[in-house]
XYZ file of C-alpha atoms in Angstrom:
233
model
C 0.000 0.000 0.000
C 2.862 2.342 0.822
C 4.523 1.604 -2.516
C 1.283 2.415 -4.363
C 1.017 5.718 -2.509
C 4.583 6.634 -3.471
C 3.894 5.818 -7.099
C 0.666 7.826 -7.161
C 2.260 10.753 -5.344
C 4.838 11.043 -8.129
C 2.184 10.958 -10.863
C 1.656 14.296 -12.606
C -0.462 14.260 -15.761
C 1.060 16.336 -18.547
C -0.346 16.076 -22.086
C 2.501 18.140 -23.500
C 4.456 15.133 -24.858
C 1.436 14.149 -26.992
C 1.945 17.354 -28.988
C 5.558 16.370 -29.655
C 6.682 13.697 -32.162
C 7.982 11.492 -29.340
C 4.575 11.067 -27.696
C 2.427 11.342 -30.823
C 4.302 8.574 -32.660
C 4.133 6.389 -29.559
C 0.339 6.702 -29.623
C 0.338 5.700 -33.300
C 2.525 2.708 -32.424
C 0.048 1.758 -29.700
C -2.883 1.861 -32.153
C -1.187 0.051 -35.043
C 0.275 -2.579 -32.719
C -3.249 -3.447 -31.561
C -4.393 -3.601 -35.189
C -1.505 -5.932 -36.091
C -2.101 -8.658 -33.522
C -5.898 -8.260 -33.448
C -6.236 -8.960 -37.180
C -4.186 -12.155 -36.839
C -5.142 -13.633 -33.480
C -8.647 -15.065 -33.370
C -8.941 -15.391 -37.158
C -11.323 -18.116 -38.359
C -11.753 -18.961 -42.024
C -12.997 -21.705 -44.302
C -12.974 -22.851 -47.882
C -15.941 -24.666 -49.399
C -16.667 -26.673 -52.506
C -19.489 -28.870 -53.791
C -19.439 -32.383 -55.253
C -21.855 -32.463 -58.183
C -23.677 -35.794 -58.054
C -26.686 -36.858 -60.132
C -28.938 -37.474 -57.130
C -27.825 -34.539 -54.963
C -24.909 -32.244 -54.317
C -22.584 -32.740 -51.359
C -21.216 -29.606 -49.709
C -17.720 -29.842 -48.216
C -16.243 -27.236 -45.904
C -12.660 -27.141 -44.670
C -12.220 -24.902 -41.619
C -8.967 -23.373 -40.406
C -8.067 -20.785 -37.791
C -5.254 -19.085 -35.894
C -2.571 -20.282 -35.116
C -2.859 -22.109 -38.479
C -1.975 -25.654 -37.495
C -3.921 -26.794 -40.533
C -3.765 -30.591 -40.028
C -5.518 -30.213 -36.650
C -8.930 -29.753 -38.316
C -9.939 -32.654 -40.584
C -12.820 -32.471 -43.032
C -14.888 -35.203 -44.633
C -15.431 -35.766 -48.349
C -18.537 -37.765 -49.283
C -18.263 -39.121 -52.795
C -21.166 -39.809 -55.128
C -20.782 -43.586 -54.571
C -21.525 -42.967 -50.847
C -17.936 -43.634 -49.795
C -16.317 -41.272 -47.298
C -12.817 -39.921 -47.146
C -11.447 -38.005 -44.157
C -8.668 -35.675 -45.217
C -6.649 -32.806 -43.763
C -5.333 -29.446 -44.837
C -1.565 -29.592 -45.133
C 0.980 -27.395 -43.330
C 1.754 -26.026 -39.881
C 2.332 -22.258 -39.991
C 1.842 -21.587 -36.285
C 5.437 -20.506 -35.598
C 5.374 -17.402 -37.808
C 1.807 -16.487 -36.817
C 2.445 -16.835 -33.074
C 5.750 -14.967 -33.350
C 3.967 -12.084 -35.094
C 1.208 -11.932 -32.471
C 3.727 -12.195 -29.614
C 5.715 -9.216 -30.911
C 2.453 -7.292 -31.247
C 1.340 -8.026 -27.687
C 4.763 -7.185 -26.223
C 4.874 -3.991 -28.288
C 1.420 -3.032 -27.014
C 2.509 -3.543 -23.400
C 5.679 -1.507 -23.926
C 3.749 1.324 -25.598
C 1.293 1.383 -22.695
C 4.125 1.518 -20.163
C 6.028 4.288 -21.949
C 2.886 6.374 -22.539
C 2.207 6.293 -18.792
C 5.829 7.291 -18.266
C 5.683 10.121 -20.828
C 2.386 11.578 -19.603
C 2.558 10.937 -15.882
C 6.209 10.666 -14.922
C 7.944 12.970 -17.406
C 10.269 14.261 -14.684
C 11.420 10.708 -13.922
C 11.961 9.997 -17.631
C 14.127 13.094 -18.176
C 15.906 13.465 -14.832
C 18.657 11.061 -15.906
C 20.061 9.846 -19.203
C 19.283 6.239 -18.366
C 15.568 6.445 -19.243
C 16.037 7.849 -22.740
C 18.908 5.481 -23.543
C 16.916 2.417 -22.453
C 13.921 3.674 -24.429
C 16.099 4.078 -27.525
C 17.548 0.567 -27.222
C 14.188 -1.125 -26.633
C 12.530 0.799 -29.466
C 15.353 -0.200 -31.808
C 14.951 -3.846 -30.792
C 11.222 -3.685 -31.499
C 11.872 -2.114 -34.910
C 14.117 -5.085 -35.760
C 11.550 -7.562 -34.403
C 8.808 -5.997 -36.531
C 11.002 -6.438 -39.606
C 11.651 -10.099 -38.832
C 8.156 -11.104 -37.717
C 6.367 -9.225 -40.530
C 8.597 -10.841 -43.147
C 8.133 -14.285 -41.587
C 4.361 -13.891 -41.286
C 4.141 -12.545 -44.852
C 5.790 -15.757 -46.086
C 3.617 -17.830 -43.741
C 0.453 -16.163 -45.032
C 1.465 -16.947 -48.618
C 1.798 -20.611 -47.628
C -1.574 -20.536 -45.834
C -3.224 -19.171 -48.977
C -1.688 -21.955 -51.056
C -2.669 -24.675 -48.567
C -6.293 -23.481 -48.396
C -6.759 -22.703 -52.085
C -10.102 -24.198 -53.112
C -8.980 -24.724 -56.725
C -6.246 -27.033 -55.440
C -8.334 -28.785 -52.792
C -11.068 -29.873 -55.226
C -8.580 -32.347 -56.699
C -9.310 -34.528 -53.659
C -12.849 -35.045 -55.034
C -11.679 -37.076 -58.012
C -13.125 -38.991 -59.779
C -16.241 -36.941 -58.898
C -16.842 -33.489 -60.307
C -16.271 -30.645 -57.832
C -17.227 -26.974 -58.050
C -15.761 -24.254 -55.831
C -18.440 -22.781 -53.587
C -16.448 -20.125 -51.726
C -12.858 -19.019 -51.347
C -11.308 -18.118 -47.978
C -11.601 -14.486 -46.952
C -8.017 -13.291 -46.571
C -8.532 -9.523 -46.383
C -8.090 -9.443 -42.619
C -4.847 -11.424 -42.775
C -3.524 -9.300 -45.646
C -4.099 -6.193 -43.538
C -2.195 -7.777 -40.630
C 0.966 -7.976 -42.752
C 0.433 -4.367 -43.829
C 0.070 -3.289 -40.197
C 3.256 -5.181 -39.389
C 5.330 -3.217 -41.884
C 3.646 0.042 -40.859
C 4.791 -0.715 -37.325
C 8.306 -1.264 -38.645
C 8.284 2.232 -40.176
C 6.839 3.829 -37.030
C 9.201 2.142 -34.571
C 12.271 2.708 -36.737
C 11.336 6.353 -37.323
C 10.672 6.921 -33.646
C 14.256 5.889 -32.890
C 15.384 9.228 -34.324
C 13.139 11.300 -32.052
C 14.167 9.285 -28.992
C 17.815 9.630 -30.029
C 17.385 13.423 -29.965
C 16.472 13.123 -26.265
C 19.641 11.207 -25.386
C 23.035 12.709 -24.446
C 24.425 11.215 -27.685
C 22.637 13.953 -29.650
C 22.864 16.918 -27.305
C 25.777 17.615 -24.951
C 25.140 17.232 -21.236
C 26.629 20.698 -20.541
C 25.928 23.039 -23.456
C 28.560 25.729 -24.141
C 27.802 29.268 -22.932
C 26.094 31.576 -25.374
C 28.038 34.286 -27.207
C 25.880 37.025 -25.701
C 26.495 35.828 -22.166
C 30.230 35.602 -22.703
C 32.617 33.473 -20.734
C 33.119 34.172 -17.053
C 36.675 34.588 -15.821
C 38.029 34.430 -12.336
């Protein structure tokens, strides 16, 4: 309880940093980070096709979802001769998808923490060089992680599209005639990759504005102005 009181006593809300690039870009990072992992995590999709039989048509639906362990959800094909065939979508793309979502969640948590620091504990953030230097290093690490995870998930999404392509899956209906009923809706997943690379640009660009707050950019003891002159003993 005493620790909480000390923390709250040091809190002083100041919206000034939001008007500066440092705080404004951090808010954009917070928003686009949520968009990145929200459009990937929780995704559910399906592809459907129909077997054209003389007596009746058989509808077949193959479901898949995040984290895209495709063989975990079998689907049944009922042929016109009444035989059944249980088959699976091929490919496990969970590693790239989960890596992408993990970076997004960690980035969201870091943005939340730093926004509280910027707006409520600005004096703590600026009273020593340690805060700005740590912020610069962590932001640079996240920029690199966004590059890696967005590239990996972009490749993983391409493989997911291939593995769930209805035009390829209808070959499992042979010798019966199959017609594609619906293709998977991939717009949400396409936007997740876009949000990933937008985060890369934001986090990498923000490194410059954080760098300007560090002692590497501005000297700790600025030289005296020309008008003030130099004092002599």
